[in-house]
Amino acid sequence: MAKVISVAQGDVGELAPTYYKQKGLKVESWFIISDLRELVRDDFAGIRDNFLANFTTPAYKNHTYAIYGNAYVYPLIVDMKQEINYFESELKFYHDIYKNARFLTLKNTLIEYSFGYLIYSMHPDSLENIISAELEYQTNKQNPLYDLSSVVIKLSKTMEQEIYIFAKVLFKELITHNAKIKDIEYSVQGGQYTVADIFTNKPNLGTYSFLLKNYLVKSTIQKHIPKVGKYIENALMNNISKLQTIRNETVHAKPPKLSEVVSLREQILGVGVSSSLANLIKARKSIS
């Protein structure tokens, strides 16, 4: 099922694959889709009996949809005998297409016990990494010889991605209050940048610590978004420091200790403690 939010006759080719424009394809109407949901897989009888049997065809005397021997002209408008809204909830379904049962079970568990609807405010890559890391961790945590470095890298990438998204939202807000902030300089591996470059160039973790300690940045945060300032001082700076330490050790080919992996996992997922990832997303959402 597709959730069509609009039908446009104008040129919206920038949303389509590039070959539409390259081949000069003419499109009469664009269907703008915000979500997709897989309802059944590899079950023709289920499709026939549970879905197609519920369709009627308004242009063909409103008869039940006929699988065989029909003279339909497509595109074909269909209606439902029993109206069902497959996109009634606020959840996004397209992330789940073609995922295996174990992946989906774990995702539902994370929604239920860790993140709730915040999971749909994550970057899709963050969600992929965190579920992949958890699957690998659960499979190998009892094996003392297994190198859990990839679990650390995936969890770290999740936090780095979300911290970057947070930083872009934060500095965009701060610049609206004080334009001088966009000219604050910093360097990364010999390259010279300003805060204005953050929106197109992802910095490293150390850069965030450097910029968030800047007097102009701190004073603007305290004046205009003080609650976020408390979060940055009390939690984010500490999280970045811990993340840098374990990330750097792993990158330099030093296998992480199980205790380090467990600590990082608990911190991010919120196992027995408040989730650092959930708090980060909440702080970002509070800015906007």
PDB file of N, CA, C and O in Angstrom, residues 158-227:
ATOM      1  N   THR A 158      26.077   5.807  15.150  1.00  0.00           N
ATOM      2  CA  THR A 158      24.727   6.280  15.460  1.00  0.00           C
ATOM      3  C   THR A 158      24.790   7.585  16.233  1.00  0.00           C
ATOM      4  O   THR A 158      24.120   8.576  15.882  1.00  0.00           O
ATOM      5  N   MET A 159      25.591   7.601  17.297  1.00  0.00           N
ATOM      6  CA  MET A 159      25.684   8.803  18.115  1.00  0.00           C
ATOM      7  C   MET A 159      26.323   9.953  17.345  1.00  0.00           C
ATOM      8  O   MET A 159      25.884  11.105  17.451  1.00  0.00           O
ATOM      9  N   GLU A 160      27.361   9.662  16.557  1.00  0.00           N
ATOM     10  CA  GLU A 160      28.014  10.722  15.777  1.00  0.00           C
ATOM     11  C   GLU A 160      27.035  11.343  14.786  1.00  0.00           C
ATOM     12  O   GLU A 160      27.013  12.569  14.602  1.00  0.00           O
ATOM     13  N   GLN A 161      26.230  10.498  14.131  1.00  0.00           N
ATOM     14  CA  GLN A 161      25.248  11.003  13.168  1.00  0.00           C
ATOM     15  C   GLN A 161      24.219  11.888  13.854  1.00  0.00           C
ATOM     16  O   GLN A 161      23.882  12.979  13.370  1.00  0.00           O
ATOM     17  N   GLU A 162      23.729  11.442  15.015  1.00  0.00           N
ATOM     18  CA  GLU A 162      22.695  12.205  15.714  1.00  0.00           C
ATOM     19  C   GLU A 162      23.251  13.472  16.358  1.00  0.00           C
ATOM     20  O   GLU A 162      22.562  14.495  16.437  1.00  0.00           O
ATOM     21  N   ILE A 163      24.507  13.426  16.810  1.00  0.00           N
ATOM     22  CA  ILE A 163      25.137  14.635  17.357  1.00  0.00           C
ATOM     23  C   ILE A 163      25.326  15.662  16.251  1.00  0.00           C
ATOM     24  O   ILE A 163      25.138  16.862  16.457  1.00  0.00           O
ATOM     25  N   TYR A 164      25.669  15.194  15.060  1.00  0.00           N
ATOM     26  CA  TYR A 164      25.833  16.106  13.930  1.00  0.00           C
ATOM     27  C   TYR A 164      24.502  16.775  13.576  1.00  0.00           C
ATOM     28  O   TYR A 164      24.441  17.992  13.339  1.00  0.00           O
ATOM     29  N   ILE A 165      23.425  16.000  13.550  1.00  0.00           N
ATOM     30  CA  ILE A 165      22.104  16.562  13.261  1.00  0.00           C
ATOM     31  C   ILE A 165      21.731  17.577  14.348  1.00  0.00           C
ATOM     32  O   ILE A 165      21.208  18.663  14.058  1.00  0.00           O
ATOM     33  N   PHE A 166      22.017  17.214  15.602  1.00  0.00           N
ATOM     34  CA  PHE A 166      21.755  18.134  16.721  1.00  0.00           C
ATOM     35  C   PHE A 166      22.546  19.424  16.547  1.00  0.00           C
ATOM     36  O   PHE A 166      22.004  20.530  16.730  1.00  0.00           O
ATOM     37  N   ALA A 167      23.820  19.313  16.183  1.00  0.00           N
ATOM     38  CA  ALA A 167      24.683  20.493  16.042  1.00  0.00           C
ATOM     39  C   ALA A 167      24.167  21.422  14.948  1.00  0.00           C
ATOM     40  O   ALA A 167      24.167  22.655  15.113  1.00  0.00           O
ATOM     41  N   LYS A 168      23.716  20.846  13.837  1.00  0.00           N
ATOM     42  CA  LYS A 168      23.205  21.693  12.752  1.00  0.00           C
ATOM     43  C   LYS A 168      21.959  22.458  13.188  1.00  0.00           C
ATOM     44  O   LYS A 168      21.800  23.646  12.877  1.00  0.00           O
ATOM     45  N   VAL A 169      21.053  21.772  13.899  1.00  0.00           N
ATOM     46  CA  VAL A 169      19.839  22.441  14.393  1.00  0.00           C
ATOM     47  C   VAL A 169      20.213  23.509  15.414  1.00  0.00           C
ATOM     48  O   VAL A 169      19.681  24.639  15.392  1.00  0.00           O
ATOM     49  N   LEU A 170      21.147  23.179  16.304  1.00  0.00           N
ATOM     50  CA  LEU A 170      21.565  24.103  17.353  1.00  0.00           C
ATOM     51  C   LEU A 170      22.183  25.374  16.767  1.00  0.00           C
ATOM     52  O   LEU A 170      21.775  26.493  17.103  1.00  0.00           O
ATOM     53  N   PHE A 171      23.162  25.204  15.877  1.00  0.00           N
ATOM     54  CA  PHE A 171      23.864  26.389  15.360  1.00  0.00           C
ATOM     55  C   PHE A 171      22.988  27.209  14.418  1.00  0.00           C
ATOM     56  O   PHE A 171      23.134  28.431  14.326  1.00  0.00           O
ATOM     57  N   LYS A 172      22.076  26.559  13.736  1.00  0.00           N
ATOM     58  CA  LYS A 172      21.127  27.313  12.910  1.00  0.00           C
ATOM     59  C   LYS A 172      20.292  28.228  13.793  1.00  0.00           C
ATOM     60  O   LYS A 172      20.045  29.398  13.456  1.00  0.00           O
ATOM     61  N   GLU A 173      19.871  27.709  14.945  1.00  0.00           N
ATOM     62  CA  GLU A 173      19.090  28.513  15.887  1.00  0.00           C
ATOM     63  C   GLU A 173      19.942  29.631  16.491  1.00  0.00           C
ATOM     64  O   GLU A 173      19.501  30.784  16.586  1.00  0.00           O
ATOM     65  N   LEU A 174      21.164  29.322  16.875  1.00  0.00           N
ATOM     66  CA  LEU A 174      22.021  30.318  17.509  1.00  0.00           C
ATOM     67  C   LEU A 174      22.353  31.464  16.567  1.00  0.00           C
ATOM     68  O   LEU A 174      22.413  32.631  16.979  1.00  0.00           O
ATOM     69  N   ILE A 175      22.571  31.151  15.308  1.00  0.00           N
ATOM     70  CA  ILE A 175      22.921  32.184  14.321  1.00  0.00           C
ATOM     71  C   ILE A 175      21.764  33.162  14.135  1.00  0.00           C
ATOM     72  O   ILE A 175      21.980  34.346  13.854  1.00  0.00           O
ATOM     73  N   THR A 176      20.517  32.695  14.300  1.00  0.00           N
ATOM     74  CA  THR A 176      19.380  33.615  14.186  1.00  0.00           C
ATOM     75  C   THR A 176      19.383  34.639  15.312  1.00  0.00           C
ATOM     76  O   THR A 176      18.835  35.735  15.167  1.00  0.00           O
ATOM     77  N   HIS A 177      20.020  34.297  16.429  1.00  0.00           N
ATOM     78  CA  HIS A 177      20.096  35.209  17.570  1.00  0.00           C
ATOM     79  C   HIS A 177      21.374  36.050  17.547  1.00  0.00           C
ATOM     80  O   HIS A 177      21.386  37.165  18.067  1.00  0.00           O
ATOM     81  N   ASN A 178      22.433  35.491  16.964  1.00  0.00           N
ATOM     82  CA  ASN A 178      23.711  36.223  16.891  1.00  0.00           C
ATOM     83  C   ASN A 178      24.461  35.769  15.644  1.00  0.00           C
ATOM     84  O   ASN A 178      25.065  34.700  15.630  1.00  0.00           O
ATOM     85  N   ALA A 179      24.424  36.580  14.602  1.00  0.00           N
ATOM     86  CA  ALA A 179      25.020  36.214  13.315  1.00  0.00           C
ATOM     87  C   ALA A 179      26.530  36.038  13.390  1.00  0.00           C
ATOM     88  O   ALA A 179      27.132  35.384  12.523  1.00  0.00           O
ATOM     89  N   LYS A 180      27.177  36.610  14.409  1.00  0.00           N
ATOM     90  CA  LYS A 180      28.636  36.499  14.530  1.00  0.00           C
ATOM     91  C   LYS A 180      29.079  35.052  14.757  1.00  0.00           C
ATOM     92  O   LYS A 180      30.229  34.701  14.479  1.00  0.00           O
ATOM     93  N   ILE A 181      28.170  34.229  15.264  1.00  0.00           N
ATOM     94  CA  ILE A 181      28.525  32.844  15.584  1.00  0.00           C
ATOM     95  C   ILE A 181      28.954  32.087  14.329  1.00  0.00           C
ATOM     96  O   ILE A 181      29.843  31.237  14.382  1.00  0.00           O
ATOM     97  N   LYS A 182      28.352  32.407  13.187  1.00  0.00           N
ATOM     98  CA  LYS A 182      28.686  31.665  11.957  1.00  0.00           C
ATOM     99  C   LYS A 182      30.128  31.893  11.519  1.00  0.00           C
ATOM    100  O   LYS A 182      30.677  31.122  10.718  1.00  0.00           O
ATOM    101  N   ASP A 183      30.785  32.923  12.054  1.00  0.00           N
ATOM    102  CA  ASP A 183      32.172  33.227  11.667  1.00  0.00           C
ATOM    103  C   ASP A 183      33.203  32.668  12.639  1.00  0.00           C
ATOM    104  O   ASP A 183      34.403  32.877  12.460  1.00  0.00           O
ATOM    105  N   ILE A 184      32.759  31.974  13.681  1.00  0.00           N
ATOM    106  CA  ILE A 184      33.705  31.375  14.634  1.00  0.00           C
ATOM    107  C   ILE A 184      34.534  30.315  13.907  1.00  0.00           C
ATOM    108  O   ILE A 184      33.998  29.456  13.213  1.00  0.00           O
ATOM    109  N   GLU A 185      35.834  30.392  14.081  1.00  0.00           N
ATOM    110  CA  GLU A 185      36.735  29.511  13.338  1.00  0.00           C
ATOM    111  C   GLU A 185      37.112  28.267  14.142  1.00  0.00           C
ATOM    112  O   GLU A 185      37.143  28.274  15.376  1.00  0.00           O
ATOM    113  N   TYR A 186      37.385  27.204  13.410  1.00  0.00           N
ATOM    114  CA  TYR A 186      37.933  25.986  14.003  1.00  0.00           C
ATOM    115  C   TYR A 186      38.729  25.245  12.931  1.00  0.00           C
ATOM    116  O   TYR A 186      38.607  25.542  11.734  1.00  0.00           O
ATOM    117  N   SER A 187      39.550  24.320  13.359  1.00  0.00           N
ATOM    118  CA  SER A 187      40.370  23.563  12.399  1.00  0.00           C
ATOM    119  C   SER A 187      40.170  22.067  12.610  1.00  0.00           C
ATOM    120  O   SER A 187      39.943  21.610  13.735  1.00  0.00           O
ATOM    121  N   VAL A 188      40.235  21.325  11.520  1.00  0.00           N
ATOM    122  CA  VAL A 188      40.137  19.869  11.553  1.00  0.00           C
ATOM    123  C   VAL A 188      41.209  19.304  10.641  1.00  0.00           C
ATOM    124  O   VAL A 188      41.189  19.553   9.426  1.00  0.00           O
ATOM    125  N   GLN A 189      42.161  18.573  11.227  1.00  0.00           N
ATOM    126  CA  GLN A 189      43.232  17.926  10.473  1.00  0.00           C
ATOM    127  C   GLN A 189      43.897  18.884   9.481  1.00  0.00           C
ATOM    128  O   GLN A 189      44.094  18.574   8.307  1.00  0.00           O
ATOM    129  N   GLY A 190      44.227  20.069   9.978  1.00  0.00           N
ATOM    130  CA  GLY A 190      44.940  21.044   9.156  1.00  0.00           C
ATOM    131  C   GLY A 190      44.052  21.924   8.305  1.00  0.00           C
ATOM    132  O   GLY A 190      44.513  22.921   7.748  1.00  0.00           O
ATOM    133  N   GLY A 191      42.772  21.598   8.170  1.00  0.00           N
ATOM    134  CA  GLY A 191      41.853  22.412   7.381  1.00  0.00           C
ATOM    135  C   GLY A 191      41.198  23.474   8.242  1.00  0.00           C
ATOM    136  O   GLY A 191      40.886  23.238   9.411  1.00  0.00           O
ATOM    137  N   GLN A 192      41.006  24.663   7.688  1.00  0.00           N
ATOM    138  CA  GLN A 192      40.408  25.775   8.420  1.00  0.00           C
ATOM    139  C   GLN A 192      38.940  25.955   8.017  1.00  0.00           C
ATOM    140  O   GLN A 192      38.613  25.982   6.832  1.00  0.00           O
ATOM    141  N   TYR A 193      38.082  26.082   9.021  1.00  0.00           N
ATOM    142  CA  TYR A 193      36.649  26.202   8.778  1.00  0.00           C
ATOM    143  C   TYR A 193      36.036  27.241   9.704  1.00  0.00           C
ATOM    144  O   TYR A 193      36.671  27.697  10.665  1.00  0.00           O
ATOM    145  N   THR A 194      34.789  27.584   9.424  1.00  0.00           N
ATOM    146  CA  THR A 194      33.983  28.394  10.331  1.00  0.00           C
ATOM    147  C   THR A 194      32.689  27.636  10.614  1.00  0.00           C
ATOM    148  O   THR A 194      32.367  26.649   9.937  1.00  0.00           O
ATOM    149  N   VAL A 195      31.924  28.110  11.603  1.00  0.00           N
ATOM    150  CA  VAL A 195      30.673  27.451  11.972  1.00  0.00           C
ATOM    151  C   VAL A 195      29.737  27.334  10.769  1.00  0.00           C
ATOM    152  O   VAL A 195      28.986  26.359  10.638  1.00  0.00           O
ATOM    153  N   ALA A 196      29.800  28.299   9.861  1.00  0.00           N
ATOM    154  CA  ALA A 196      28.939  28.251   8.672  1.00  0.00           C
ATOM    155  C   ALA A 196      29.192  27.004   7.835  1.00  0.00           C
ATOM    156  O   ALA A 196      28.296  26.552   7.100  1.00  0.00           O
ATOM    157  N   ASP A 197      30.389  26.426   7.949  1.00  0.00           N
ATOM    158  CA  ASP A 197      30.725  25.230   7.165  1.00  0.00           C
ATOM    159  C   ASP A 197      30.102  23.958   7.731  1.00  0.00           C
ATOM    160  O   ASP A 197      30.046  22.929   7.043  1.00  0.00           O
ATOM    161  N   ILE A 198      29.649  24.000   8.975  1.00  0.00           N
ATOM    162  CA  ILE A 198      29.101  22.798   9.612  1.00  0.00           C
ATOM    163  C   ILE A 198      27.897  22.254   8.848  1.00  0.00           C
ATOM    164  O   ILE A 198      27.668  21.040   8.810  1.00  0.00           O
ATOM    165  N   PHE A 199      27.155  23.131   8.203  1.00  0.00           N
ATOM    166  CA  PHE A 199      25.925  22.710   7.538  1.00  0.00           C
ATOM    167  C   PHE A 199      26.187  21.874   6.292  1.00  0.00           C
ATOM    168  O   PHE A 199      25.297  21.184   5.797  1.00  0.00           O
ATOM    169  N   THR A 200      27.415  21.919   5.788  1.00  0.00           N
ATOM    170  CA  THR A 200      27.759  21.135   4.595  1.00  0.00           C
ATOM    171  C   THR A 200      28.946  20.203   4.817  1.00  0.00           C
ATOM    172  O   THR A 200      29.203  19.329   3.996  1.00  0.00           O
ATOM    173  N   ASN A 201      29.669  20.378   5.922  1.00  0.00           N
ATOM    174  CA  ASN A 201      30.842  19.545   6.208  1.00  0.00           C
ATOM    175  C   ASN A 201      30.739  19.002   7.630  1.00  0.00           C
ATOM    176  O   ASN A 201      30.709  19.785   8.596  1.00  0.00           O
ATOM    177  N   LYS A 202      30.694  17.691   7.736  1.00  0.00           N
ATOM    178  CA  LYS A 202      30.570  17.069   9.053  1.00  0.00           C
ATOM    179  C   LYS A 202      31.906  17.114   9.785  1.00  0.00           C
ATOM    180  O   LYS A 202      32.897  16.547   9.311  1.00  0.00           O
ATOM    181  N   PRO A 203      31.985  17.781  10.948  1.00  0.00           N
ATOM    182  CA  PRO A 203      33.239  17.835  11.703  1.00  0.00           C
ATOM    183  C   PRO A 203      33.438  16.574  12.551  1.00  0.00           C
ATOM    184  O   PRO A 203      32.589  15.681  12.540  1.00  0.00           O
ATOM    185  N   ASN A 204      34.545  16.511  13.280  1.00  0.00           N
ATOM    186  CA  ASN A 204      34.758  15.375  14.174  1.00  0.00           C
ATOM    187  C   ASN A 204      34.216  15.697  15.563  1.00  0.00           C
ATOM    188  O   ASN A 204      33.784  16.819  15.847  1.00  0.00           O
ATOM    189  N   LEU A 205      34.235  14.695  16.437  1.00  0.00           N
ATOM    190  CA  LEU A 205      33.646  14.876  17.765  1.00  0.00           C
ATOM    191  C   LEU A 205      34.337  15.971  18.564  1.00  0.00           C
ATOM    192  O   LEU A 205      33.690  16.723  19.296  1.00  0.00           O
ATOM    193  N   GLY A 206      35.666  16.065  18.423  1.00  0.00           N
ATOM    194  CA  GLY A 206      36.399  17.077  19.165  1.00  0.00           C
ATOM    195  C   GLY A 206      35.972  18.494  18.817  1.00  0.00           C
ATOM    196  O   GLY A 206      36.033  19.404  19.663  1.00  0.00           O
ATOM    197  N   THR A 207      35.530  18.696  17.583  1.00  0.00           N
ATOM    198  CA  THR A 207      35.100  20.027  17.152  1.00  0.00           C
ATOM    199  C   THR A 207      33.889  20.505  17.946  1.00  0.00           C
ATOM    200  O   THR A 207      33.800  21.680  18.321  1.00  0.00           O
ATOM    201  N   TYR A 208      32.965  19.597  18.216  1.00  0.00           N
ATOM    202  CA  TYR A 208      31.777  19.987  18.977  1.00  0.00           C
ATOM    203  C   TYR A 208      32.171  20.465  20.376  1.00  0.00           C
ATOM    204  O   TYR A 208      31.658  21.486  20.851  1.00  0.00           O
ATOM    205  N   SER A 209      33.060  19.736  21.018  1.00  0.00           N
ATOM    206  CA  SER A 209      33.506  20.136  22.354  1.00  0.00           C
ATOM    207  C   SER A 209      34.150  21.519  22.315  1.00  0.00           C
ATOM    208  O   SER A 209      33.904  22.364  23.183  1.00  0.00           O
ATOM    209  N   PHE A 210      34.979  21.750  21.298  1.00  0.00           N
ATOM    210  CA  PHE A 210      35.657  23.037  21.147  1.00  0.00           C
ATOM    211  C   PHE A 210      34.653  24.172  20.957  1.00  0.00           C
ATOM    212  O   PHE A 210      34.723  25.216  21.628  1.00  0.00           O
ATOM    213  N   LEU A 211      33.700  23.985  20.075  1.00  0.00           N
ATOM    214  CA  LEU A 211      32.749  25.050  19.760  1.00  0.00           C
ATOM    215  C   LEU A 211      31.764  25.312  20.893  1.00  0.00           C
ATOM    216  O   LEU A 211      31.391  26.458  21.154  1.00  0.00           O
ATOM    217  N   LEU A 212      31.353  24.252  21.576  1.00  0.00           N
ATOM    218  CA  LEU A 212      30.375  24.417  22.647  1.00  0.00           C
ATOM    219  C   LEU A 212      30.973  25.084  23.882  1.00  0.00           C
ATOM    220  O   LEU A 212      30.240  25.544  24.762  1.00  0.00           O
ATOM    221  N   LYS A 213      32.309  25.140  23.939  1.00  0.00           N
ATOM    222  CA  LYS A 213      32.984  25.844  25.034  1.00  0.00           C
ATOM    223  C   LYS A 213      33.249  27.306  24.702  1.00  0.00           C
ATOM    224  O   LYS A 213      33.675  28.087  25.566  1.00  0.00           O
ATOM    225  N   ASN A 214      33.015  27.679  23.441  1.00  0.00           N
ATOM    226  CA  ASN A 214      33.241  29.065  23.019  1.00  0.00           C
ATOM    227  C   ASN A 214      32.314  30.007  23.794  1.00  0.00           C
ATOM    228  O   ASN A 214      31.129  29.734  23.958  1.00  0.00           O
ATOM    229  N   TYR A 215      32.864  31.138  24.257  1.00  0.00           N
ATOM    230  CA  TYR A 215      32.101  32.061  25.105  1.00  0.00           C
ATOM    231  C   TYR A 215      30.860  32.595  24.387  1.00  0.00           C
ATOM    232  O   TYR A 215      29.767  32.645  24.969  1.00  0.00           O
ATOM    233  N   LEU A 216      31.004  32.986  23.131  1.00  0.00           N
ATOM    234  CA  LEU A 216      29.880  33.545  22.382  1.00  0.00           C
ATOM    235  C   LEU A 216      28.767  32.504  22.213  1.00  0.00           C
ATOM    236  O   LEU A 216      27.582  32.816  22.341  1.00  0.00           O
ATOM    237  N   VAL A 217      29.162  31.252  21.948  1.00  0.00           N
ATOM    238  CA  VAL A 217      28.194  30.170  21.805  1.00  0.00           C
ATOM    239  C   VAL A 217      27.495  29.908  23.139  1.00  0.00           C
ATOM    240  O   VAL A 217      26.252  29.840  23.205  1.00  0.00           O
ATOM    241  N   LYS A 218      28.293  29.789  24.198  1.00  0.00           N
ATOM    242  CA  LYS A 218      27.713  29.491  25.515  1.00  0.00           C
ATOM    243  C   LYS A 218      26.764  30.591  25.990  1.00  0.00           C
ATOM    244  O   LYS A 218      25.675  30.307  26.500  1.00  0.00           O
ATOM    245  N   SER A 219      27.155  31.835  25.823  1.00  0.00           N
ATOM    246  CA  SER A 219      26.328  32.941  26.304  1.00  0.00           C
ATOM    247  C   SER A 219      25.020  33.042  25.509  1.00  0.00           C
ATOM    248  O   SER A 219      23.966  33.360  26.083  1.00  0.00           O
ATOM    249  N   THR A 220      25.080  32.754  24.198  1.00  0.00           N
ATOM    250  CA  THR A 220      23.867  32.807  23.379  1.00  0.00           C
ATOM    251  C   THR A 220      22.918  31.673  23.757  1.00  0.00           C
ATOM    252  O   THR A 220      21.696  31.856  23.807  1.00  0.00           O
ATOM    253  N   ILE A 221      23.485  30.497  24.035  1.00  0.00           N
ATOM    254  CA  ILE A 221      22.663  29.363  24.479  1.00  0.00           C
ATOM    255  C   ILE A 221      21.988  29.688  25.803  1.00  0.00           C
ATOM    256  O   ILE A 221      20.780  29.482  25.971  1.00  0.00           O
ATOM    257  N   GLN A 222      22.757  30.212  26.759  1.00  0.00           N
ATOM    258  CA  GLN A 222      22.222  30.506  28.090  1.00  0.00           C
ATOM    259  C   GLN A 222      21.126  31.567  28.041  1.00  0.00           C
ATOM    260  O   GLN A 222      20.163  31.527  28.816  1.00  0.00           O
ATOM    261  N   LYS A 223      21.238  32.502  27.093  1.00  0.00           N
ATOM    262  CA  LYS A 223      20.259  33.582  27.006  1.00  0.00           C
ATOM    263  C   LYS A 223      18.970  33.143  26.328  1.00  0.00           C
ATOM    264  O   LYS A 223      17.874  33.526  26.747  1.00  0.00           O
ATOM    265  N   HIS A 224      19.091  32.315  25.280  1.00  0.00           N
ATOM    266  CA  HIS A 224      17.933  32.037  24.445  1.00  0.00           C
ATOM    267  C   HIS A 224      17.367  30.617  24.600  1.00  0.00           C
ATOM    268  O   HIS A 224      16.163  30.420  24.409  1.00  0.00           O
ATOM    269  N   ILE A 225      18.218  29.636  24.885  1.00  0.00           N
ATOM    270  CA  ILE A 225      17.724  28.256  25.078  1.00  0.00           C
ATOM    271  C   ILE A 225      18.429  27.633  26.299  1.00  0.00           C
ATOM    272  O   ILE A 225      19.185  26.667  26.169  1.00  0.00           O
ATOM    273  N   PRO A 226      18.169  28.199  27.486  1.00  0.00           N
ATOM    274  CA  PRO A 226      18.893  27.767  28.686  1.00  0.00           C
ATOM    275  C   PRO A 226      18.718  26.298  29.048  1.00  0.00           C
ATOM    276  O   PRO A 226      19.647  25.666  29.565  1.00  0.00           O
ATOM    277  N   LYS A 227      17.539  25.720  28.770  1.00  0.00           N
ATOM    278  CA  LYS A 227      17.332  24.301  29.096  1.00  0.00           C
ATOM    279  C   LYS A 227      18.251  23.413  28.265  1.00  0.00           C
ATOM    280  O   LYS A 227      18.783  22.413  28.765  1.00  0.00           O
TER     281      LYS A 227
END
